[in-house]
Short mmCIF file of C-alpha atoms in Angstrom, two decimals:
data_model
loop_
_atom_site.label_atom_id
_atom_site.label_comp_id
_atom_site.label_asym_id
_atom_site.label_seq_id
_atom_site.Cartn_x
_atom_site.Cartn_y
_atom_site.Cartn_z
CA UNK A 444 15.91 -0.45 10.13
CA UNK A 445 14.55 -1.88 6.88
CA UNK A 446 11.05 -0.81 5.84
CA UNK A 447 8.34 -3.43 5.31
CA UNK A 448 8.61 -3.19 1.49
CA UNK A 449 12.31 -4.09 1.61
CA UNK A 450 11.61 -7.50 3.14
CA UNK A 451 10.73 -10.85 1.58
CA UNK A 452 7.09 -11.88 1.31
CA UNK A 453 5.21 -14.93 0.05
CA UNK A 454 3.98 -14.93 -3.59
CA UNK A 455 5.97 -11.74 -4.10
CA UNK A 456 6.50 -12.31 -7.82
CA UNK A 457 2.88 -11.16 -8.17
CA UNK A 458 1.85 -9.67 -4.81
CA UNK A 459 3.66 -6.47 -3.86
CA UNK A 460 2.07 -6.14 -0.45
CA UNK A 461 -0.86 -6.73 1.88
CA UNK A 462 -2.72 -4.05 3.81
CA UNK A 463 -5.30 -4.32 6.57
CA UNK A 464 -7.06 -1.09 7.63
CA UNK A 465 -9.42 -0.86 10.61
CA UNK A 466 -11.48 2.31 11.13
CA UNK A 467 -12.41 3.24 14.70
CA UNK A 468 -14.03 6.20 16.47
CA UNK A 469 -13.58 7.06 20.14
CA UNK A 470 -16.81 7.00 22.15
CA UNK A 471 -17.93 10.41 23.42
CA UNK A 472 -16.46 12.43 20.54
CA UNK A 473 -18.15 13.79 17.43
CA UNK A 474 -17.12 12.32 14.09
CA UNK A 475 -13.97 13.81 12.58
CA UNK A 476 -15.80 16.18 10.24
CA UNK A 477 -17.13 18.05 13.30
CA UNK A 478 -13.96 18.10 15.38
CA UNK A 479 -11.80 21.16 16.03
CA UNK A 480 -8.03 20.99 15.57
CA UNK A 481 -7.66 20.92 19.36
CA UNK A 482 -10.00 17.93 19.69
CA UNK A 483 -8.13 16.08 16.92
CA UNK A 484 -4.86 16.68 18.76
CA UNK A 485 -6.44 15.47 22.00
CA UNK A 486 -7.35 12.14 20.33
CA UNK A 487 -3.80 11.86 18.92
CA UNK A 488 -2.25 12.54 22.34
CA UNK A 489 -4.49 9.98 24.08
CA UNK A 490 -3.75 7.35 21.45
CA UNK A 491 0.01 7.89 21.63
CA UNK A 492 -0.06 7.85 25.44
CA UNK A 493 -1.77 4.43 25.43
CA UNK A 494 0.76 3.04 22.95
CA UNK A 495 3.68 4.44 24.91
CA UNK A 496 2.39 2.79 28.06
CA UNK A 497 1.54 -0.61 26.54
CA UNK A 498 4.29 -0.79 23.87
CA UNK A 499 7.01 1.61 25.07
CA UNK A 500 9.40 2.91 22.42
CA UNK A 501 7.74 1.07 19.55
CA UNK A 502 5.90 4.02 17.97
CA UNK A 503 6.69 7.59 16.97
CA UNK A 504 4.12 10.35 16.43
CA UNK A 505 4.44 12.83 13.56
CA UNK A 506 2.20 15.85 13.14
CA UNK A 507 1.39 16.26 9.47
CA UNK A 508 1.47 20.04 9.81
CA UNK A 509 5.12 19.89 10.90
CA UNK A 510 6.27 17.92 7.83
CA UNK A 511 7.80 19.19 4.62
CA UNK A 512 5.62 18.75 1.55
CA UNK A 513 8.04 16.17 0.12
CA UNK A 514 7.98 14.11 3.31
CA UNK A 515 4.17 14.15 3.46
CA UNK A 516 3.79 13.19 -0.21
CA UNK A 517 6.41 10.46 0.21
CA UNK A 518 4.24 8.88 2.91
CA UNK A 519 1.36 8.74 0.42
CA UNK A 520 3.64 7.35 -2.30
CA UNK A 521 4.60 4.52 0.06
CA UNK A 522 0.93 3.75 0.83
CA UNK A 523 1.30 4.77 4.48
CA UNK A 524 -1.27 7.59 4.31
CA UNK A 525 -3.97 8.55 1.84
CA UNK A 526 -3.59 11.52 -0.55
CA UNK A 527 -6.57 13.11 1.23
CA UNK A 528 -4.71 12.84 4.57
CA UNK A 529 -1.85 14.83 3.03
CA UNK A 530 -4.03 17.43 1.32
CA UNK A 531 -5.37 18.87 4.60
CA UNK A 532 -2.78 18.46 7.32
CA UNK A 533 -4.33 20.57 10.10
CA UNK A 534 -4.96 18.55 13.26
CA UNK A 535 -3.79 15.30 11.71
CA UNK A 536 -1.12 13.01 13.13
CA UNK A 537 0.55 9.83 11.90
CA UNK A 538 1.68 7.34 14.52
CA UNK A 539 3.98 4.64 13.13
CA UNK A 540 6.57 2.00 13.91
CA UNK A 541 10.04 2.58 12.48
CA UNK A 542 9.61 -0.07 9.77
CA UNK A 543 6.16 1.38 8.92
CA UNK A 544 4.52 -2.06 9.13
CA UNK A 545 2.10 -0.76 11.79
CA UNK A 546 0.63 2.73 11.75
CA UNK A 547 -2.37 4.82 12.71
CA UNK A 548 -3.77 7.77 10.80
CA UNK A 549 -5.39 10.10 13.32
CA UNK A 550 -8.46 11.99 12.10
CA UNK A 551 -8.49 11.15 8.42
CA UNK A 552 -12.14 10.11 7.79
CA UNK A 553 -12.51 8.46 11.21
CA UNK A 554 -10.72 9.17 14.49
CA UNK A 555 -8.29 6.27 14.00
CA UNK A 556 -7.37 4.18 11.02
CA UNK A 557 -5.21 1.32 12.26
CA UNK A 558 -3.06 -0.11 9.48
CA UNK A 559 -0.82 -3.14 9.01
CA UNK A 560 1.40 -3.31 5.92
CA UNK A 561 3.42 -6.40 5.01
CA UNK A 562 5.24 -7.62 1.89
CA UNK A 563 3.68 -10.36 -0.25
CA UNK A 564 0.45 -12.20 0.52
CA UNK A 565 0.26 -12.03 4.33
CA UNK A 566 -3.42 -11.45 5.11
CA UNK A 567 -3.62 -13.48 8.32
CA UNK A 568 -0.45 -12.02 9.83
CA UNK A 569 -1.43 -8.45 8.88
CA UNK A 570 -4.87 -8.95 10.41
CA UNK A 571 -3.38 -10.35 13.63
CA UNK A 572 -1.07 -7.34 13.95
CA UNK A 573 -3.81 -4.78 13.36
CA UNK A 574 -6.32 -6.64 15.53
CA UNK A 575 -3.86 -6.78 18.45
CA UNK A 576 -3.35 -3.02 18.20
CA UNK A 577 -7.12 -2.52 17.96
CA UNK A 578 -7.67 -4.52 21.16
CA UNK A 579 -4.97 -2.64 23.09
CA UNK A 580 -6.41 0.74 22.14
CA UNK A 581 -10.06 -0.22 22.64
CA UNK A 582 -9.40 -1.23 26.25
CA UNK A 583 -8.30 2.32 27.09
CA UNK A 584 -10.01 4.60 24.55
CA UNK A 585 -13.36 2.71 24.20
CA UNK A 586 -14.49 2.64 20.56
CA UNK A 587 -18.04 3.40 19.39
CA UNK A 588 -19.87 0.11 18.87
CA UNK A 589 -23.48 -0.95 18.34
CA UNK A 590 -24.60 -4.52 19.05
CA UNK A 591 -26.64 -4.70 15.83
CA UNK A 592 -24.57 -2.55 13.46
CA UNK A 593 -21.04 -3.22 14.71
CA UNK A 594 -18.39 -0.49 14.76
CA UNK A 595 -19.78 2.95 13.95
CA UNK A 596 -17.99 4.97 11.26
CA UNK A 597 -18.40 8.36 9.64
CA UNK A 598 -19.15 6.73 6.26
CA UNK A 599 -22.12 4.30 6.49
CA UNK A 600 -20.54 1.93 3.95
CA UNK A 601 -17.84 1.03 6.50
CA UNK A 602 -20.21 0.17 9.37
CA UNK A 603 -19.86 -3.38 10.67
CA UNK A 604 -16.32 -4.72 10.85
CA UNK A 605 -15.01 -1.35 9.54
CA UNK A 606 -12.15 -3.38 8.11
CA UNK A 607 -10.69 -3.09 4.63
CA UNK A 608 -8.29 -5.79 3.50
CA UNK A 609 -6.37 -5.35 0.26
CA UNK A 610 -3.52 -6.82 -1.71
CA UNK A 611 -1.49 -4.96 -4.32
CA UNK A 612 -0.89 -7.12 -7.39
CA UNK A 613 1.44 -6.58 -10.33
CA UNK A 614 -0.29 -8.11 -13.36
CA UNK A 615 1.70 -7.43 -16.56
CA UNK A 616 0.62 -10.66 -18.29
CA UNK A 617 -3.09 -10.31 -17.53
CA UNK A 618 -2.90 -6.67 -18.63
CA UNK A 619 -1.10 -7.43 -21.90
CA UNK A 620 -3.63 -10.19 -22.64
CA UNK A 621 -6.51 -7.74 -22.10
CA UNK A 622 -7.93 -9.68 -19.14
CA UNK A 623 -8.29 -6.94 -16.51
CA UNK A 624 -11.87 -5.93 -17.36
CA UNK A 625 -12.98 -9.57 -17.26
CA UNK A 626 -11.20 -10.05 -13.96
CA UNK A 627 -12.76 -6.92 -12.47
CA UNK A 628 -16.25 -8.11 -13.40
CA UNK A 629 -15.59 -11.57 -11.98
CA UNK A 630 -14.31 -10.40 -8.58
CA UNK A 631 -17.15 -7.87 -8.17
CA UNK A 632 -19.59 -10.79 -8.19
CA UNK A 633 -17.62 -12.29 -5.31
CA UNK A 634 -17.76 -9.22 -3.07
CA UNK A 635 -14.40 -7.71 -4.05
CA UNK A 636 -13.29 -4.73 -6.10
CA UNK A 637 -10.25 -4.52 -8.40
CA UNK A 638 -8.92 -1.03 -9.10
CA UNK A 639 -5.80 0.43 -10.67
CA UNK A 640 -3.24 1.50 -8.09
CA UNK A 641 -2.07 4.26 -10.46
CA UNK A 642 -4.83 4.91 -13.00
CA UNK A 643 -7.86 3.01 -14.19
CA UNK A 644 -8.51 -0.24 -16.06
CA UNK A 645 -5.86 -1.67 -18.35
CA UNK A 646 -3.85 1.56 -18.15
CA UNK A 647 -2.80 1.37 -14.50
CA UNK A 648 0.84 2.48 -14.29
CA UNK A 649 3.22 -0.45 -13.89
CA UNK A 650 0.24 -2.83 -14.18
CA UNK A 651 -0.35 -2.43 -10.44
CA UNK A 652 -3.82 -3.22 -9.11
CA UNK A 653 -5.45 -3.31 -5.69
CA UNK A 654 -7.85 -6.10 -4.82
CA UNK A 655 -10.01 -5.18 -1.83
CA UNK A 656 -13.03 -6.45 0.10
CA UNK A 657 -16.23 -4.49 -0.54
CA UNK A 658 -18.54 -5.77 2.21
CA UNK A 659 -18.09 -4.86 5.89
CA UNK A 660 -21.59 -5.51 7.24
CA UNK A 661 -22.94 -9.02 7.87
CA UNK A 662 -19.61 -10.78 7.38
CA UNK A 663 -16.80 -11.55 9.84
CA UNK A 664 -13.25 -10.28 9.42
CA UNK A 665 -12.04 -13.87 9.07
CA UNK A 666 -14.54 -14.67 6.31
CA UNK A 667 -13.66 -11.49 4.41
CA UNK A 668 -9.94 -12.29 4.63
CA UNK A 669 -10.40 -15.90 3.52
CA UNK A 670 -12.47 -14.77 0.52
CA UNK A 671 -9.78 -12.28 -0.47
CA UNK A 672 -7.00 -14.86 -0.01
CA UNK A 673 -8.78 -17.47 -2.14
CA UNK A 674 -9.42 -15.09 -5.03
CA UNK A 675 -5.90 -13.64 -4.79
CA UNK A 676 -4.40 -17.12 -5.14
CA UNK A 677 -6.57 -17.75 -8.21
CA UNK A 678 -5.38 -14.51 -9.82
CA UNK A 679 -1.76 -15.32 -8.98
CA UNK A 680 -2.13 -18.68 -10.71
CA UNK A 681 -3.64 -17.08 -13.81
CA UNK A 682 -0.93 -14.42 -13.96
CA UNK A 683 1.89 -16.95 -13.69
CA UNK A 684 0.40 -19.14 -16.43
CA UNK A 685 0.11 -16.16 -18.79
CA UNK A 686 3.67 -15.03 -17.97
CA UNK A 687 4.90 -18.47 -19.05
CA UNK A 688 2.92 -18.10 -22.30
CA UNK A 689 4.43 -14.68 -22.96
CA UNK A 690 7.94 -16.05 -22.61
CA UNK A 691 7.23 -18.35 -25.57
CA UNK A 692 6.63 -15.34 -27.83
CA UNK A 693 9.54 -13.86 -29.79
CA UNK A 694 7.70 -10.53 -29.94
CA UNK A 695 7.44 -10.39 -26.17
CA UNK A 696 11.07 -11.52 -25.76
CA UNK A 697 12.07 -8.47 -27.80
CA UNK A 698 9.96 -6.18 -25.61
CA UNK A 699 11.40 -7.80 -22.47
CA UNK A 700 15.06 -7.39 -23.41
CA UNK A 701 14.54 -3.85 -24.69
CA UNK A 702 12.94 -2.96 -21.36
CA UNK A 703 15.82 -4.59 -19.48
CA UNK A 704 18.31 -2.70 -21.65
CA UNK A 705 16.57 0.58 -20.84
CA UNK A 706 16.72 -0.05 -17.09
CA UNK A 707 20.36 -1.11 -17.33
CA UNK A 708 21.60 1.74 -19.51
CA UNK A 709 19.32 4.80 -19.41
CA UNK A 710 20.84 8.07 -18.20
CA UNK A 711 17.52 9.83 -17.64
CA UNK A 712 14.33 8.05 -16.60
CA UNK A 713 10.99 9.37 -15.38
CA UNK A 714 8.85 7.39 -12.97
CA UNK A 715 6.28 6.35 -15.57
CA UNK A 716 8.94 4.94 -17.89
CA UNK A 717 10.56 3.09 -14.99
CA UNK A 718 7.28 1.54 -13.82
CA UNK A 719 6.29 0.32 -17.26
CA UNK A 720 9.74 -1.15 -17.96
CA UNK A 721 10.10 -2.86 -14.59
CA UNK A 722 6.66 -4.47 -14.93
CA UNK A 723 7.75 -6.12 -18.18
CA UNK A 724 11.09 -7.16 -16.71
CA UNK A 725 9.31 -8.90 -13.85
CA UNK A 726 8.02 -11.48 -16.34
CA UNK A 727 11.64 -12.31 -17.19
CA UNK A 728 12.54 -12.47 -13.50
CA UNK A 729 9.71 -14.94 -12.86
CA UNK A 730 11.00 -17.10 -15.72
CA UNK A 731 14.53 -17.08 -14.28
CA UNK A 732 15.90 -15.22 -17.31
CA UNK A 733 16.96 -12.10 -15.41
CA UNK A 734 19.07 -12.29 -12.26
CA UNK A 735 17.47 -9.82 -9.88
CA UNK A 736 15.23 -10.57 -6.92
CA UNK A 737 11.53 -9.81 -6.76
CA UNK A 738 12.22 -8.15 -3.38
CA UNK A 739 14.51 -5.61 -5.03
CA UNK A 740 12.03 -4.82 -7.81
CA UNK A 741 9.20 -4.40 -5.29
CA UNK A 742 11.36 -2.11 -3.17
CA UNK A 743 12.15 0.07 -6.20
CA UNK A 744 8.45 0.61 -6.88
CA UNK A 745 8.33 2.61 -3.64
CA UNK A 746 11.80 4.16 -3.45
CA UNK A 747 11.95 5.48 -7.03
CA UNK A 748 8.86 7.66 -6.64
CA UNK A 749 9.40 11.44 -7.04
CA UNK A 750 8.87 12.81 -3.52
CA UNK A 751 10.57 9.78 -1.94
CA UNK A 752 13.68 10.47 -4.03
CA UNK A 753 13.57 14.12 -2.96
CA UNK A 754 13.49 13.02 0.69
CA UNK A 755 16.42 10.65 0.14
CA UNK A 756 18.55 13.41 -1.39
CA UNK A 757 17.44 15.99 1.18
CA UNK A 758 16.09 18.54 -1.28
CA UNK A 759 13.36 19.14 -3.84
CA UNK A 760 15.17 18.17 -7.01
CA UNK A 761 14.49 19.70 -10.41
CA UNK A 762 12.59 17.11 -12.50
CA UNK A 763 15.45 16.52 -14.94
CA UNK A 764 17.97 16.17 -12.12
CA UNK A 765 15.65 13.78 -10.31
CA UNK A 766 15.16 11.68 -13.46
CA UNK A 767 18.94 11.49 -13.87
CA UNK A 768 19.41 10.44 -10.22
CA UNK A 769 16.69 7.81 -10.63
CA UNK A 770 18.37 6.39 -13.73
CA UNK A 771 21.73 6.30 -11.94
CA UNK A 772 20.31 4.36 -8.97
CA UNK A 773 18.52 1.91 -11.28
CA UNK A 774 21.71 1.27 -13.29
CA UNK A 775 23.54 0.43 -10.08
CA UNK A 776 21.02 -2.32 -9.37
CA UNK A 777 20.55 -3.72 -12.87
#
């Protein structure tokens, strides 16, 4: 079965993917920081039992402690779990659908983090998926809720809806034009935060950025999602306009075709070089100059990562061997 990042999504020339995360804690249990490994496993078992009863055969449960290091890191590379979830595996479980579009981290910061991941700009659909799962689980597990404060979470900043909505944007034109700092300041005034997906500021690897809601208290999930959608569409419009401007520049044309040549011909390529080159090439794809789909480029962003390549080849590859395998796979596509 194809993974979510291999599928087509709306606005996917700029938006890599959409993620909705909902934090929940089961009533009657201490917060995660005070749970034993046995209690964490009890919550995982109860959660999986509910899912198996209500949605039989749809989910699989994976204990993090039973995974190889490459497999665990690959999950983080593909945005399915947090790096912190990988760093301390004891008592933690990931429950996921086969396509990884719906998943639950058990006992990361909170007891459950329900997640929906979809390609492109799909905030409403992702919210509906995660909210349906939330409702199913709440009926059986009973989540901690206060009439005044909303859902109770280990971190006070998440109290209220306990929902985080984010979109991952690839912004080569805005980055090259030095507009990221301005953009970050602008969205912060509107209740959002813009951060580098791989690094900070203008130097985020592959010009990938995450735009996320900051406020969870005193605002509905629907209002938060609509605010994020509106600002995302504005950024998409700005990025596309600047990409068109770049294509008018001979200097940029030279950078574009050199980057394309590297992807098409390199025999050894590390992940950083790949990400920077593919971000530039995406401008040419948007302009119709390069015949490769945005879906394929977005898929490569996940599948060319180091641990994910190790998992594909079934072994922990030496760095030089891995860089050669990466280059070979990229040549096949370009």
